[in-house]
mmCIF file of C-alpha atoms in Angstrom:
data_model
loop_
_atom_site.group_PDB
_atom_site.id
_atom_site.type_symbol
_atom_site.label_atom_id
_atom_site.label_comp_id
_atom_site.label_asym_id
_atom_site.label_seq_id
_atom_site.Cartn_x
_atom_site.Cartn_y
_atom_site.Cartn_z
ATOM 1 C CA MET A 144 108.643 104.912 71.184
ATOM 2 C CA THR A 145 106.773 102.376 73.312
ATOM 3 C CA ALA A 146 107.793 98.770 73.566
ATOM 4 C CA THR A 147 105.333 95.925 73.501
ATOM 5 C CA PRO A 148 105.518 93.872 76.702
ATOM 6 C CA PRO A 149 106.694 90.286 76.271
ATOM 7 C CA ASN A 150 103.954 87.748 75.561
ATOM 8 C CA ALA A 151 101.479 90.530 74.843
ATOM 9 C CA THR A 152 99.116 90.117 71.968
ATOM 10 C CA THR A 153 98.325 93.090 69.847
ATOM 11 C CA THR A 154 95.011 93.552 68.160
ATOM 12 C CA THR A 155 93.777 95.831 65.480
ATOM 13 C CA THR A 156 90.313 97.228 65.432
ATOM 14 C CA THR A 157 88.289 97.253 62.305
ATOM 15 C CA ALA A 158 84.842 98.404 61.423
ATOM 16 C CA THR A 159 83.610 94.804 61.136
ATOM 17 C CA GLN A 160 81.958 92.956 63.993
ATOM 18 C CA GLU A 161 83.821 90.237 65.882
ATOM 19 C CA SER A 162 82.554 86.716 65.463
ATOM 20 C CA PRO A 163 80.758 85.307 68.513
ATOM 21 C CA SER A 164 83.555 82.803 69.155
ATOM 22 C CA ALA A 165 86.217 85.536 68.956
ATOM 23 C CA ALA A 166 84.188 87.737 71.317
ATOM 24 C CA ALA A 167 83.833 84.852 73.777
ATOM 25 C CA SER A 168 87.561 84.195 73.563
ATOM 26 C CA ARG A 169 88.346 87.868 74.179
ATOM 27 C CA TYR A 170 85.920 87.884 77.133
ATOM 28 C CA GLN A 171 87.634 84.847 78.679
ATOM 29 C CA GLN A 172 91.025 86.458 78.094
ATOM 30 C CA LEU A 173 89.841 89.623 79.846
ATOM 31 C CA ARG A 174 88.539 87.613 82.801
ATOM 32 C CA SER A 175 91.846 85.745 83.063
ATOM 33 C CA HIS A 176 93.750 89.059 83.042
ATOM 34 C CA LEU A 177 91.553 90.363 85.857
ATOM 35 C CA ALA A 178 92.074 87.139 87.807
ATOM 36 C CA GLU A 179 95.851 87.295 87.248
ATOM 37 C CA LEU A 180 95.877 90.846 88.614
ATOM 38 C CA LYS A 181 93.735 89.658 91.562
ATOM 39 C CA LEU A 182 90.935 92.066 90.696
ATOM 40 C CA THR A 183 88.248 89.621 91.772
ATOM 41 C CA ALA A 184 85.461 92.157 92.270
ATOM 42 C CA ALA A 185 86.082 93.574 88.796
ATOM 43 C CA ALA A 186 86.086 90.061 87.328
ATOM 44 C CA GLU A 187 82.748 89.310 88.989
ATOM 45 C CA ALA A 188 81.242 92.616 87.826
ATOM 46 C CA LEU A 189 82.556 92.303 84.268
ATOM 47 C CA PRO A 190 79.454 90.690 82.703
ATOM 48 C CA ALA A 191 77.091 93.259 84.214
ATOM 49 C CA VAL A 192 79.310 96.196 83.231
ATOM 50 C CA LEU A 193 79.716 94.896 79.672
ATOM 51 C CA ASP A 194 75.967 94.313 79.332
ATOM 52 C CA GLN A 195 75.253 97.800 80.647
ATOM 53 C CA ALA A 196 77.837 99.334 78.314
ATOM 54 C CA THR A 197 76.286 97.558 75.347
ATOM 55 C CA ALA A 198 72.716 98.440 76.312
ATOM 56 C CA GLU A 199 73.468 102.101 77.009
ATOM 57 C CA GLY A 200 76.039 102.537 74.245
ATOM 58 C CA LEU A 201 78.702 103.647 76.716
ATOM 59 C CA SER A 202 82.208 104.502 75.597
ATOM 60 C CA LEU A 203 85.081 102.224 76.533
ATOM 61 C CA THR A 204 86.375 104.830 78.962
ATOM 62 C CA VAL A 205 83.089 105.031 80.853
ATOM 63 C CA ALA A 206 82.736 101.238 80.952
ATOM 64 C CA LEU A 207 86.302 100.847 82.218
ATOM 65 C CA GLU A 208 85.736 103.524 84.865
ATOM 66 C CA ARG A 209 82.626 101.704 86.112
ATOM 67 C CA LEU A 210 84.479 98.406 86.228
ATOM 68 C CA LEU A 211 87.367 99.906 88.180
ATOM 69 C CA ALA A 212 84.973 101.747 90.513
ATOM 70 C CA VAL A 213 83.566 98.360 91.536
ATOM 71 C CA GLU A 214 87.081 97.132 92.344
ATOM 72 C CA VAL A 215 87.974 100.298 94.276
ATOM 73 C CA GLU A 216 84.809 99.982 96.364
ATOM 74 C CA ALA A 217 85.558 96.328 97.126
ATOM 75 C CA SER A 218 89.154 97.184 98.032
ATOM 76 C CA THR A 219 87.987 99.925 100.397
ATOM 77 C CA ALA A 220 85.570 97.493 102.051
ATOM 78 C CA ARG A 221 88.357 94.907 102.461
ATOM 79 C CA ARG A 222 90.647 97.487 104.078
ATOM 80 C CA LEU A 223 87.898 98.541 106.495
ATOM 81 C CA ALA A 224 87.223 94.907 107.408
ATOM 82 C CA GLY A 225 90.939 94.440 108.069
ATOM 83 C CA ARG A 226 91.042 97.502 110.302
ATOM 84 C CA LEU A 227 88.047 96.216 112.229
ATOM 85 C CA ARG A 228 89.803 92.866 112.762
ATOM 86 C CA PHE A 229 93.007 94.659 113.797
ATOM 87 C CA ALA A 230 91.101 96.786 116.320
ATOM 88 C CA CYS A 231 90.192 93.560 118.198
ATOM 89 C CA LEU A 232 86.820 94.932 119.234
ATOM 90 C CA PRO A 233 84.911 92.333 121.250
ATOM 91 C CA THR A 234 81.568 92.630 119.457
ATOM 92 C CA PRO A 235 80.320 94.655 116.528
ATOM 93 C CA ALA A 236 78.542 97.700 117.920
ATOM 94 C CA THR A 237 77.660 101.206 116.860
ATOM 95 C CA LEU A 238 77.071 104.364 118.803
ATOM 96 C CA ALA A 239 73.446 104.172 117.701
ATOM 97 C CA ASP A 240 73.185 100.903 119.687
ATOM 98 C CA PHE A 241 74.388 102.587 122.893
ATOM 99 C CA ASP A 242 71.505 102.816 125.377
ATOM 100 C CA VAL A 243 71.765 106.393 126.654
ATOM 101 C CA ASP A 244 68.588 106.073 128.722
ATOM 102 C CA SER A 245 70.030 103.354 130.960
ATOM 103 C CA ALA A 246 73.275 105.283 131.550
ATOM 104 C CA ALA A 247 72.481 108.109 133.962
ATOM 105 C CA GLY A 248 74.050 111.471 133.221
ATOM 106 C CA ILE A 249 75.129 110.757 129.642
ATOM 107 C CA ASP A 250 74.085 113.209 126.961
ATOM 108 C CA ARG A 251 73.260 111.755 123.512
ATOM 109 C CA LYS A 252 74.763 114.844 121.810
ATOM 110 C CA LEU A 253 78.050 114.251 123.615
ATOM 111 C CA ILE A 254 78.130 110.612 122.505
ATOM 112 C CA ASP A 255 77.396 111.648 118.910
ATOM 113 C CA GLU A 256 80.159 114.282 119.066
ATOM 114 C CA LEU A 257 82.650 111.704 120.337
ATOM 115 C CA GLY A 258 81.577 109.438 117.473
ATOM 116 C CA THR A 259 82.880 111.947 114.931
ATOM 117 C CA CYS A 260 86.427 111.434 116.313
ATOM 118 C CA ARG A 261 87.207 115.139 115.902
ATOM 119 C CA TYR A 262 88.994 115.010 119.239
ATOM 120 C CA LEU A 263 91.680 112.867 117.582
ATOM 121 C CA GLU A 264 92.312 115.389 114.816
ATOM 122 C CA SER A 265 92.433 118.341 117.211
ATOM 123 C CA ALA A 266 94.523 116.393 119.782
ATOM 124 C CA THR A 267 91.949 117.089 122.497
ATOM 125 C CA ASN A 268 92.192 114.945 125.608
ATOM 126 C CA ILE A 269 89.134 112.947 126.673
ATOM 127 C CA LEU A 270 88.761 111.746 130.249
ATOM 128 C CA LEU A 271 86.216 109.015 130.939
ATOM 129 C CA ILE A 272 85.394 108.529 134.603
ATOM 130 C CA GLY A 273 83.107 105.933 136.093
ATOM 131 C CA PRO A 274 82.592 102.241 136.699
ATOM 132 C CA GLY A 275 81.900 101.549 133.019
ATOM 133 C CA VAL A 276 85.410 102.615 132.068
ATOM 134 C CA ILE A 277 86.931 100.463 134.767
ATOM 135 C CA GLU A 278 84.967 97.451 133.534
ATOM 136 C CA GLY A 279 85.976 98.265 129.969
ATOM 137 C CA TRP A 280 82.670 98.480 128.136
ATOM 138 C CA SER A 281 82.466 102.273 127.779
ATOM 139 C CA ALA A 282 85.821 102.499 126.024
ATOM 140 C CA GLU A 283 84.721 99.725 123.681
ATOM 141 C CA TRP A 284 81.543 101.596 122.804
ATOM 142 C CA LEU A 285 83.403 104.808 122.132
ATOM 143 C CA CYS A 286 86.004 103.088 119.993
ATOM 144 C CA SER A 287 83.468 101.028 118.049
ATOM 145 C CA PRO A 288 82.963 102.414 114.567
ATOM 146 C CA SER A 289 79.893 104.260 113.528
ATOM 147 C CA SER A 290 80.072 103.428 109.823
ATOM 148 C CA GLY A 291 83.794 102.802 110.231
ATOM 149 C CA ARG A 292 84.715 106.422 110.954
ATOM 150 C CA CYS A 293 86.867 105.676 114.000
ATOM 151 C CA CYS A 294 88.647 102.628 112.619
ATOM 152 C CA ASP A 295 91.238 104.739 110.839
ATOM 153 C CA ARG A 296 92.310 105.799 114.301
ATOM 154 C CA CYS A 297 92.373 102.357 115.950
ATOM 155 C CA ASN A 298 96.159 102.585 116.376
ATOM 156 C CA VAL A 299 95.625 105.528 118.724
ATOM 157 C CA TRP A 300 93.595 103.278 121.012
ATOM 158 C CA ARG A 301 96.279 100.581 120.909
ATOM 159 C CA ARG A 302 99.001 103.096 121.784
ATOM 160 C CA LEU A 303 96.920 104.516 124.647
ATOM 161 C CA ASP A 304 96.317 101.007 125.937
ATOM 162 C CA ALA A 305 100.038 100.202 125.796
ATOM 163 C CA ALA A 306 100.969 103.473 127.520
ATOM 164 C CA ALA A 307 98.388 102.895 130.268
ATOM 165 C CA GLY A 308 99.813 99.412 130.825
ATOM 166 C CA GLN A 309 103.246 100.883 131.572
ATOM 167 C CA PHE A 310 101.885 102.946 134.451
ATOM 168 C CA ALA A 311 99.541 100.329 135.911
ATOM 169 C CA PRO A 312 100.566 98.917 139.324
#
Protein backbone atom coordinates (compact mmCIF):
# COMPACT_ATOMS: atom_id res chain seq x y z
CA MET A 1 0.00 0.00 0.00
CA THR A 2 1.43 3.39 -0.95
CA ALA A 3 0.69 6.54 0.96
CA THR A 4 -0.06 9.83 -0.69
CA PRO A 5 2.48 12.48 0.31
CA PRO A 6 1.09 15.40 2.31
CA ASN A 7 -0.20 18.32 0.24
CA ALA A 8 -0.09 16.22 -2.91
CA THR A 9 -2.90 16.53 -5.36
CA THR A 10 -4.14 13.45 -7.07
CA THR A 11 -5.55 13.49 -10.54
CA THR A 12 -7.50 11.04 -12.57
CA THR A 13 -7.08 10.66 -16.26
CA THR A 14 -10.04 10.40 -18.52
CA ALA A 15 -10.49 10.04 -22.21
CA THR A 16 -11.69 13.65 -22.51
CA GLN A 17 -9.38 16.52 -23.36
CA GLU A 18 -8.33 19.02 -20.70
CA SER A 19 -9.63 22.53 -21.07
CA PRO A 20 -7.01 25.09 -22.15
CA SER A 21 -7.13 26.82 -18.76
CA ALA A 22 -6.67 23.51 -16.91
CA ALA A 23 -3.76 22.60 -19.19
CA ALA A 24 -2.14 25.99 -18.57
CA SER A 25 -2.62 25.54 -14.83
CA ARG A 26 -1.08 22.07 -14.95
CA TYR A 27 1.84 23.44 -17.00
CA GLN A 28 2.48 26.18 -14.43
CA GLN A 29 2.25 23.63 -11.63
CA LEU A 30 4.81 21.44 -13.40
CA ARG A 31 7.16 24.39 -13.87
CA SER A 32 6.83 25.30 -10.18
CA HIS A 33 7.64 21.70 -9.19
CA LEU A 34 10.75 21.78 -11.36
CA ALA A 35 11.77 25.12 -9.86
CA GLU A 36 11.17 23.82 -6.32
CA LEU A 37 13.42 20.85 -7.06
CA LYS A 38 16.01 23.26 -8.54
CA LEU A 39 15.89 21.56 -11.92
CA THR A 40 16.35 24.82 -13.79
CA ALA A 41 17.57 23.34 -17.07
CA ALA A 42 14.58 20.99 -17.16
CA ALA A 43 12.24 23.89 -16.41
CA GLU A 44 13.73 25.90 -19.27
CA ALA A 45 13.53 22.94 -21.67
CA LEU A 46 9.98 22.00 -20.67
CA PRO A 47 8.13 23.95 -23.40
CA ALA A 48 10.33 22.57 -26.18
CA VAL A 49 10.10 18.99 -24.88
CA LEU A 50 6.31 19.21 -24.50
CA ASP A 51 5.93 20.68 -28.00
CA GLN A 52 8.14 17.95 -29.44
CA ALA A 53 6.23 15.25 -27.56
CA THR A 54 2.94 16.58 -28.89
CA ALA A 55 4.20 16.96 -32.46
CA GLU A 56 5.82 13.52 -32.59
CA GLY A 57 3.20 11.74 -30.49
CA LEU A 58 5.80 10.60 -27.97
CA SER A 59 4.86 8.59 -24.92
CA LEU A 60 5.08 10.17 -21.49
CA THR A 61 8.08 8.00 -20.67
CA VAL A 62 10.04 9.16 -23.70
CA ALA A 63 9.14 12.81 -23.07
CA LEU A 64 10.16 12.53 -19.42
CA GLU A 65 13.44 10.85 -20.39
CA ARG A 66 14.24 13.69 -22.80
CA LEU A 67 13.43 16.29 -20.17
CA LEU A 68 15.63 14.60 -17.58
CA ALA A 69 18.43 14.11 -20.13
CA VAL A 70 18.56 17.89 -20.53
CA GLU A 71 18.92 18.29 -16.76
CA VAL A 72 21.60 15.58 -16.51
CA GLU A 73 23.61 17.25 -19.28
CA ALA A 74 23.36 20.63 -17.56
CA SER A 75 24.36 19.09 -14.23
CA THR A 76 27.40 17.44 -15.81
CA ALA A 77 28.41 20.77 -17.37
CA ARG A 78 28.05 22.53 -13.99
CA ARG A 79 30.23 19.91 -12.28
CA LEU A 80 32.91 20.27 -14.96
CA ALA A 81 32.85 24.06 -14.61
CA GLY A 82 33.26 23.66 -10.85
CA ARG A 83 36.22 21.33 -11.31
CA LEU A 84 37.82 23.81 -13.68
CA ARG A 85 37.40 26.59 -11.09
CA PHE A 86 38.78 24.32 -8.36
CA ALA A 87 41.83 23.48 -10.49
CA CYS A 88 42.81 27.19 -10.37
CA LEU A 89 44.26 27.08 -13.86
CA PRO A 90 45.57 30.51 -14.85
CA THR A 91 44.01 30.69 -18.32
CA PRO A 92 41.76 28.41 -20.31
CA ALA A 93 43.95 26.40 -22.66
CA THR A 94 43.88 23.11 -24.50
CA LEU A 95 46.61 20.81 -25.67
CA ALA A 96 45.59 21.69 -29.22
CA ASP A 97 46.65 25.30 -28.45
CA PHE A 98 50.15 24.20 -27.41
CA ASP A 99 52.68 25.38 -30.01
CA VAL A 100 54.86 22.30 -30.54
CA ASP A 101 56.85 23.97 -33.32
CA SER A 102 58.25 26.66 -31.03
CA ALA A 103 59.24 24.14 -28.33
CA ALA A 104 62.34 22.32 -29.58
CA GLY A 105 62.47 18.59 -28.99
CA ILE A 106 58.80 18.07 -28.12
CA ASP A 107 56.89 15.41 -30.00
CA ARG A 108 53.21 16.13 -30.76
CA LYS A 109 52.34 12.43 -30.25
CA LEU A 110 53.84 12.54 -26.77
CA ILE A 111 51.80 15.63 -25.88
CA ASP A 112 48.63 13.97 -27.19
CA GLU A 113 49.40 10.82 -25.18
CA LEU A 114 49.88 12.86 -22.01
CA GLY A 115 46.55 14.55 -22.75
CA THR A 116 44.73 11.23 -22.37
CA CYS A 117 45.83 11.10 -18.69
CA ARG A 118 46.39 7.34 -18.92
CA TYR A 119 49.52 7.81 -16.84
CA LEU A 120 47.29 8.67 -13.87
CA GLU A 121 45.27 5.46 -14.17
CA SER A 122 48.36 3.28 -14.57
CA ALA A 123 50.27 5.17 -11.82
CA THR A 124 53.14 5.89 -14.21
CA ASN A 125 55.56 8.59 -13.14
CA ILE A 126 56.14 11.53 -15.47
CA LEU A 127 59.28 13.64 -15.18
CA LEU A 128 59.29 17.04 -16.88
CA ILE A 129 62.72 18.62 -17.19
CA GLY A 130 63.53 22.02 -18.60
CA PRO A 131 63.15 25.74 -18.10
CA GLY A 132 59.44 25.66 -18.94
CA VAL A 133 58.71 23.49 -15.93
CA ILE A 134 60.70 25.75 -13.66
CA GLU A 135 58.77 28.78 -14.91
CA GLY A 136 55.52 26.86 -14.48
CA TRP A 137 53.90 27.10 -17.90
CA SER A 138 54.56 23.53 -19.09
CA ALA A 139 52.84 21.99 -16.08
CA GLU A 140 49.88 24.28 -16.67
CA TRP A 141 49.61 23.18 -20.28
CA LEU A 142 49.76 19.52 -19.37
CA CYS A 143 47.18 19.89 -16.64
CA SER A 144 44.83 22.01 -18.74
CA PRO A 145 41.85 19.99 -19.92
CA SER A 146 41.42 18.84 -23.44
CA SER A 147 37.62 18.65 -23.41
CA GLY A 148 37.75 18.33 -19.63
CA ARG A 149 39.38 14.90 -19.59
CA CYS A 150 42.06 15.77 -17.04
CA CYS A 151 39.88 17.78 -14.69
CA ASP A 152 38.65 14.68 -12.90
CA ARG A 153 42.24 14.26 -11.80
CA CYS A 154 42.91 17.86 -10.71
CA ASN A 155 43.28 16.73 -7.08
CA VAL A 156 46.34 14.72 -8.11
CA TRP A 157 48.01 17.93 -9.28
CA ARG A 158 47.12 19.69 -6.02
CA ARG A 159 48.56 16.83 -3.95
CA LEU A 160 51.75 16.78 -6.04
CA ASP A 161 52.08 20.53 -5.61
CA ALA A 162 51.63 20.24 -1.84
CA ALA A 163 54.13 17.38 -1.60
CA ALA A 164 56.70 19.29 -3.68
CA GLY A 165 56.27 22.29 -1.37
CA GLN A 166 57.29 20.18 1.64
CA PHE A 167 60.65 19.34 0.08
CA ALA A 168 61.43 22.77 -1.37
CA PRO A 169 64.32 24.65 0.30
